Amino acid sequence: LGGPAGNDGMSAPNQQPGPELDPPLLEIRDLWKEFPLVSGLLEQLRFEQGRLVRRRETVKALNGISLDIRQGEVFGIVGESGSGKSTIARMIAGLNSVDGGRIEFDGQEITGARDLTAYRRQIQMIFQDPYAALSPRMTVRDIIAEPLVTHATLPRAEVRKRVAEVMERVGLLPNQINRYPHEFSGGQRQ
């Protein structure tokens, strides 16, 4: 029930730097996104009062979303189907364009940035559906190695070592390295 120093005769507690005082790692302000209801040009054309008119009807997927996520925080987005959870995740990952608002990561604005290579090394999506997320034409070795090859400049021996470490960490056996996704159970795919 104590308040600031002076109100109750007690001194205010020392303010130690902590997660709530650190600047956000990911900062989102007034984010919005609209999608067209119809996609083809012919579907957008209508005759109105004897004239050909192009109508662009949209649906708002996001409307003014703002949030901060600090280093070390775990953050979940919960909502009903169609509420924009995947849309905001895809916008944060740079997979969907931003119609309005801004996204900053570690103090750098990424909204509309042309080169997101460095950003994508630090932030990635993990898709919920393993059937849709894993290429049926790639072995587990290739799937695990792909981000290492794409985003890191590691020698092949180091990539092989890290693939083996990841497999061990998630409970996959070394003899499963050349298997394809359809050869694993649903739990193993996740």
mmCIF file of C-alpha atoms in Angstrom:
data_model
loop_
_atom_site.group_PDB
_atom_site.id
_atom_site.type_symbol
_atom_site.label_atom_id
_atom_site.label_comp_id
_atom_site.label_asym_id
_atom_site.label_seq_id
_atom_site.Cartn_x
_atom_site.Cartn_y
_atom_site.Cartn_z
ATOM 1 C CA LEU A 1 0.000 0.000 0.000
ATOM 2 C CA GLY A 2 3.036 2.247 0.072
ATOM 3 C CA GLY A 3 3.390 4.951 -2.516
ATOM 4 C CA PRO A 4 6.215 7.144 -3.752
ATOM 5 C CA ALA A 5 8.692 8.468 -1.203
ATOM 6 C CA GLY A 6 7.113 11.035 1.054
ATOM 7 C CA ASN A 7 3.519 9.735 0.858
ATOM 8 C CA ASP A 8 3.903 7.112 3.580
ATOM 9 C CA GLY A 9 7.234 7.984 5.131
ATOM 10 C CA MET A 10 8.992 5.144 3.289
ATOM 11 C CA SER A 11 11.580 5.645 0.590
ATOM 12 C CA ALA A 12 10.907 4.479 -2.944
ATOM 13 C CA PRO A 13 12.556 1.158 -3.887
ATOM 14 C CA ASN A 14 15.691 1.290 -5.989
ATOM 15 C CA GLN A 15 14.900 1.141 -9.688
ATOM 16 C CA GLN A 16 17.087 -1.607 -11.153
ATOM 17 C CA PRO A 17 17.328 -2.030 -14.904
ATOM 18 C CA GLY A 18 15.096 -4.920 -15.879
ATOM 19 C CA PRO A 19 12.980 -6.260 -18.706
ATOM 20 C CA GLU A 20 10.227 -3.702 -18.133
ATOM 21 C CA LEU A 21 12.741 -0.834 -18.450
ATOM 22 C CA ASP A 22 14.697 -2.174 -21.422
ATOM 23 C CA PRO A 23 13.788 -0.831 -24.851
ATOM 24 C CA PRO A 24 11.628 -3.209 -26.887
ATOM 25 C CA LEU A 25 13.393 -5.660 -29.183
ATOM 26 C CA LEU A 26 10.290 -5.667 -31.414
ATOM 27 C CA GLU A 27 8.101 -2.572 -31.513
ATOM 28 C CA ILE A 28 4.896 -2.412 -33.547
ATOM 29 C CA ARG A 29 2.832 0.771 -33.848
ATOM 30 C CA ASP A 30 -0.605 1.250 -35.439
ATOM 31 C CA LEU A 31 -0.193 -1.690 -37.819
ATOM 32 C CA TRP A 32 -2.988 -2.297 -40.293
ATOM 33 C CA LYS A 33 -3.577 -4.501 -43.291
ATOM 34 C CA GLU A 34 -6.378 -4.875 -45.844
ATOM 35 C CA PHE A 35 -6.897 -7.643 -48.383
ATOM 36 C CA PRO A 36 -9.011 -7.443 -51.549
ATOM 37 C CA LEU A 37 -12.211 -9.466 -51.449
ATOM 38 C CA VAL A 38 -11.834 -10.345 -55.127
ATOM 39 C CA SER A 39 -8.513 -10.920 -56.820
ATOM 40 C CA GLY A 40 -9.022 -10.900 -60.572
ATOM 41 C CA LEU A 41 -9.451 -7.742 -62.635
ATOM 42 C CA LEU A 42 -12.559 -9.100 -64.340
ATOM 43 C CA GLU A 43 -14.132 -9.794 -60.946
ATOM 44 C CA GLN A 44 -13.597 -6.137 -59.994
ATOM 45 C CA LEU A 45 -15.285 -4.675 -63.081
ATOM 46 C CA ARG A 46 -18.958 -3.666 -62.897
ATOM 47 C CA PHE A 47 -21.343 -1.694 -65.075
ATOM 48 C CA GLU A 48 -22.848 1.206 -63.185
ATOM 49 C CA GLN A 49 -25.085 3.732 -64.918
ATOM 50 C CA GLY A 50 -23.826 2.646 -68.326
ATOM 51 C CA ARG A 51 -20.152 2.961 -67.411
ATOM 52 C CA LEU A 52 -17.526 0.330 -66.689
ATOM 53 C CA VAL A 53 -16.289 0.884 -63.129
ATOM 54 C CA ARG A 54 -13.559 -0.878 -61.198
ATOM 55 C CA ARG A 55 -14.601 -1.548 -57.606
ATOM 56 C CA ARG A 56 -12.007 -2.492 -55.025
ATOM 57 C CA GLU A 57 -13.679 -4.031 -52.028
ATOM 58 C CA THR A 58 -11.408 -4.941 -49.144
ATOM 59 C CA VAL A 59 -11.561 -6.660 -45.787
ATOM 60 C CA LYS A 60 -9.592 -5.292 -42.817
ATOM 61 C CA ALA A 61 -7.347 -7.996 -41.413
ATOM 62 C CA LEU A 62 -5.620 -5.708 -38.876
ATOM 63 C CA ASN A 63 -6.659 -2.310 -37.646
ATOM 64 C CA GLY A 64 -4.251 -0.286 -35.490
ATOM 65 C CA ILE A 65 -2.306 -3.052 -33.719
ATOM 66 C CA SER A 66 0.456 -1.875 -31.347
ATOM 67 C CA LEU A 67 2.701 -4.008 -29.141
ATOM 68 C CA ASP A 68 6.180 -4.251 -27.640
ATOM 69 C CA ILE A 69 8.224 -7.402 -27.089
ATOM 70 C CA ARG A 70 11.397 -7.159 -25.038
ATOM 71 C CA GLN A 71 14.503 -9.356 -25.113
ATOM 72 C CA GLY A 72 13.801 -12.688 -23.385
ATOM 73 C CA GLU A 73 10.015 -12.281 -23.295
ATOM 74 C CA VAL A 74 7.703 -15.013 -24.481
ATOM 75 C CA PHE A 75 4.757 -13.558 -26.367
ATOM 76 C CA GLY A 76 1.663 -15.320 -27.638
ATOM 77 C CA ILE A 77 -1.040 -14.078 -29.976
ATOM 78 C CA VAL A 78 -4.387 -15.665 -29.238
ATOM 79 C CA GLY A 79 -7.644 -15.160 -31.103
ATOM 80 C CA GLU A 80 -10.420 -16.787 -33.005
ATOM 81 C CA SER A 81 -10.087 -17.984 -36.568
ATOM 82 C CA GLY A 82 -9.765 -15.079 -38.983
ATOM 83 C CA SER A 83 -8.763 -12.556 -36.308
ATOM 84 C CA GLY A 84 -5.407 -11.725 -37.949
ATOM 85 C CA LYS A 85 -2.931 -13.834 -35.934
ATOM 86 C CA SER A 86 -1.191 -15.270 -38.992
ATOM 87 C CA THR A 87 -1.345 -11.933 -40.813
ATOM 88 C CA ILE A 88 0.508 -10.085 -38.052
ATOM 89 C CA ALA A 89 3.104 -12.887 -37.839
ATOM 90 C CA ARG A 90 3.631 -12.799 -41.616
ATOM 91 C CA MET A 91 3.990 -8.994 -41.533
ATOM 92 C CA ILE A 92 6.552 -9.194 -38.693
ATOM 93 C CA ALA A 93 8.504 -11.802 -40.686
ATOM 94 C CA GLY A 94 8.375 -9.592 -43.789
ATOM 95 C CA LEU A 95 6.286 -12.086 -45.767
ATOM 96 C CA ASN A 96 3.276 -9.757 -46.104
ATOM 97 C CA SER A 97 3.500 -6.061 -46.939
ATOM 98 C CA VAL A 98 2.441 -3.445 -44.377
ATOM 99 C CA ASP A 99 -0.426 -1.162 -45.444
ATOM 100 C CA GLY A 100 0.018 1.210 -42.513
ATOM 101 C CA GLY A 101 1.954 1.627 -39.296
ATOM 102 C CA ARG A 102 5.523 0.615 -38.550
ATOM 103 C CA ILE A 103 7.596 -2.315 -37.327
ATOM 104 C CA GLU A 104 10.978 -1.797 -35.639
ATOM 105 C CA PHE A 105 13.388 -4.557 -34.661
ATOM 106 C CA ASP A 106 16.283 -3.773 -32.323
ATOM 107 C CA GLY A 107 15.871 -0.041 -33.009
ATOM 108 C CA GLN A 108 15.860 -0.375 -36.820
ATOM 109 C CA GLU A 109 12.693 0.232 -38.825
ATOM 110 C CA ILE A 110 12.006 -2.707 -41.096
ATOM 111 C CA THR A 111 8.712 -1.465 -42.524
ATOM 112 C CA GLY A 112 9.238 -1.092 -46.255
ATOM 113 C CA ALA A 113 12.953 -1.960 -46.060
ATOM 114 C CA ARG A 114 14.321 -3.311 -49.332
ATOM 115 C CA ASP A 115 16.919 -5.686 -47.908
ATOM 116 C CA LEU A 116 15.705 -7.834 -45.023
ATOM 117 C CA THR A 117 18.539 -10.390 -45.170
ATOM 118 C CA ALA A 118 20.140 -9.447 -41.836
ATOM 119 C CA TYR A 119 16.712 -9.134 -40.184
ATOM 120 C CA ARG A 120 15.606 -12.561 -41.412
ATOM 121 C CA ARG A 121 18.673 -14.131 -39.809
ATOM 122 C CA GLN A 122 17.247 -13.110 -36.445
ATOM 123 C CA ILE A 123 13.508 -13.605 -36.830
ATOM 124 C CA GLN A 124 11.750 -16.516 -38.463
ATOM 125 C CA MET A 125 8.383 -18.218 -38.459
ATOM 126 C CA ILE A 126 7.722 -21.708 -37.195
ATOM 127 C CA PHE A 127 4.683 -22.987 -39.031
ATOM 128 C CA GLN A 128 2.128 -24.905 -37.007
ATOM 129 C CA ASP A 129 1.257 -27.455 -39.697
ATOM 130 C CA PRO A 130 4.299 -29.681 -40.297
ATOM 131 C CA TYR A 131 2.726 -31.157 -43.438
ATOM 132 C CA ALA A 132 2.632 -27.729 -45.071
ATOM 133 C CA ALA A 133 5.951 -26.508 -43.618
ATOM 134 C CA LEU A 134 8.247 -29.354 -44.682
ATOM 135 C CA SER A 135 9.169 -29.952 -48.296
ATOM 136 C CA PRO A 136 8.380 -33.553 -49.232
ATOM 137 C CA ARG A 137 11.357 -33.492 -51.644
ATOM 138 C CA MET A 138 13.963 -32.725 -48.968
ATOM 139 C CA THR A 139 15.538 -35.055 -46.427
ATOM 140 C CA VAL A 140 15.614 -34.137 -42.744
ATOM 141 C CA ARG A 141 19.323 -33.317 -43.193
ATOM 142 C CA ASP A 142 18.532 -30.834 -45.976
ATOM 143 C CA ILE A 143 15.621 -29.279 -44.060
ATOM 144 C CA ILE A 144 17.652 -28.684 -40.899
ATOM 145 C CA ALA A 145 20.713 -27.500 -42.847
ATOM 146 C CA GLU A 146 18.816 -25.064 -45.075
ATOM 147 C CA PRO A 147 18.800 -22.045 -42.687
ATOM 148 C CA LEU A 148 22.441 -22.699 -41.777
ATOM 149 C CA VAL A 149 23.449 -22.711 -45.433
ATOM 150 C CA THR A 150 21.244 -19.725 -46.279
ATOM 151 C CA HIS A 151 22.061 -17.445 -43.339
ATOM 152 C CA ALA A 152 25.466 -18.543 -42.063
ATOM 153 C CA THR A 153 28.869 -18.810 -43.641
ATOM 154 C CA LEU A 154 29.816 -22.143 -42.125
ATOM 155 C CA PRO A 155 32.060 -24.837 -43.571
ATOM 156 C CA ARG A 156 30.242 -28.016 -44.625
ATOM 157 C CA ALA A 157 31.730 -29.994 -41.731
ATOM 158 C CA GLU A 158 30.300 -27.477 -39.240
ATOM 159 C CA VAL A 159 26.865 -27.625 -40.914
ATOM 160 C CA ARG A 160 26.909 -31.450 -40.662
ATOM 161 C CA LYS A 161 27.898 -31.210 -36.983
ATOM 162 C CA ARG A 162 25.104 -28.756 -36.182
ATOM 163 C CA VAL A 163 22.509 -30.826 -38.037
ATOM 164 C CA ALA A 164 23.514 -33.853 -35.934
ATOM 165 C CA GLU A 165 23.292 -31.750 -32.735
ATOM 166 C CA VAL A 166 19.808 -30.484 -33.600
ATOM 167 C CA MET A 167 18.591 -33.980 -34.419
ATOM 168 C CA GLU A 168 19.902 -35.277 -31.098
ATOM 169 C CA ARG A 169 18.367 -32.369 -29.186
ATOM 170 C CA VAL A 170 14.879 -33.095 -30.569
ATOM 171 C CA GLY A 171 15.134 -36.857 -30.149
ATOM 172 C CA LEU A 172 15.800 -37.967 -33.733
ATOM 173 C CA LEU A 173 18.284 -40.775 -34.264
ATOM 174 C CA PRO A 174 21.407 -40.370 -36.457
ATOM 175 C CA ASN A 175 20.186 -43.113 -38.818
ATOM 176 C CA GLN A 176 17.099 -40.978 -39.630
ATOM 177 C CA ILE A 177 19.145 -38.202 -41.263
ATOM 178 C CA ASN A 178 18.314 -39.275 -44.837
ATOM 179 C CA ARG A 179 14.587 -39.781 -44.253
ATOM 180 C CA TYR A 180 11.876 -37.675 -45.850
ATOM 181 C CA PRO A 181 9.061 -35.954 -43.901
ATOM 182 C CA HIS A 182 6.453 -38.593 -44.830
ATOM 183 C CA GLU A 183 8.613 -41.200 -43.081
ATOM 184 C CA PHE A 184 8.150 -39.518 -39.678
ATOM 185 C CA SER A 185 5.179 -39.434 -37.321
ATOM 186 C CA GLY A 186 3.263 -36.172 -36.878
ATOM 187 C CA GLY A 187 5.011 -35.536 -33.546
ATOM 188 C CA GLN A 188 8.435 -36.121 -35.053
ATOM 189 C CA ARG A 189 7.649 -33.709 -37.882
ATOM 190 C CA GLN A 190 6.751 -30.990 -35.391
#
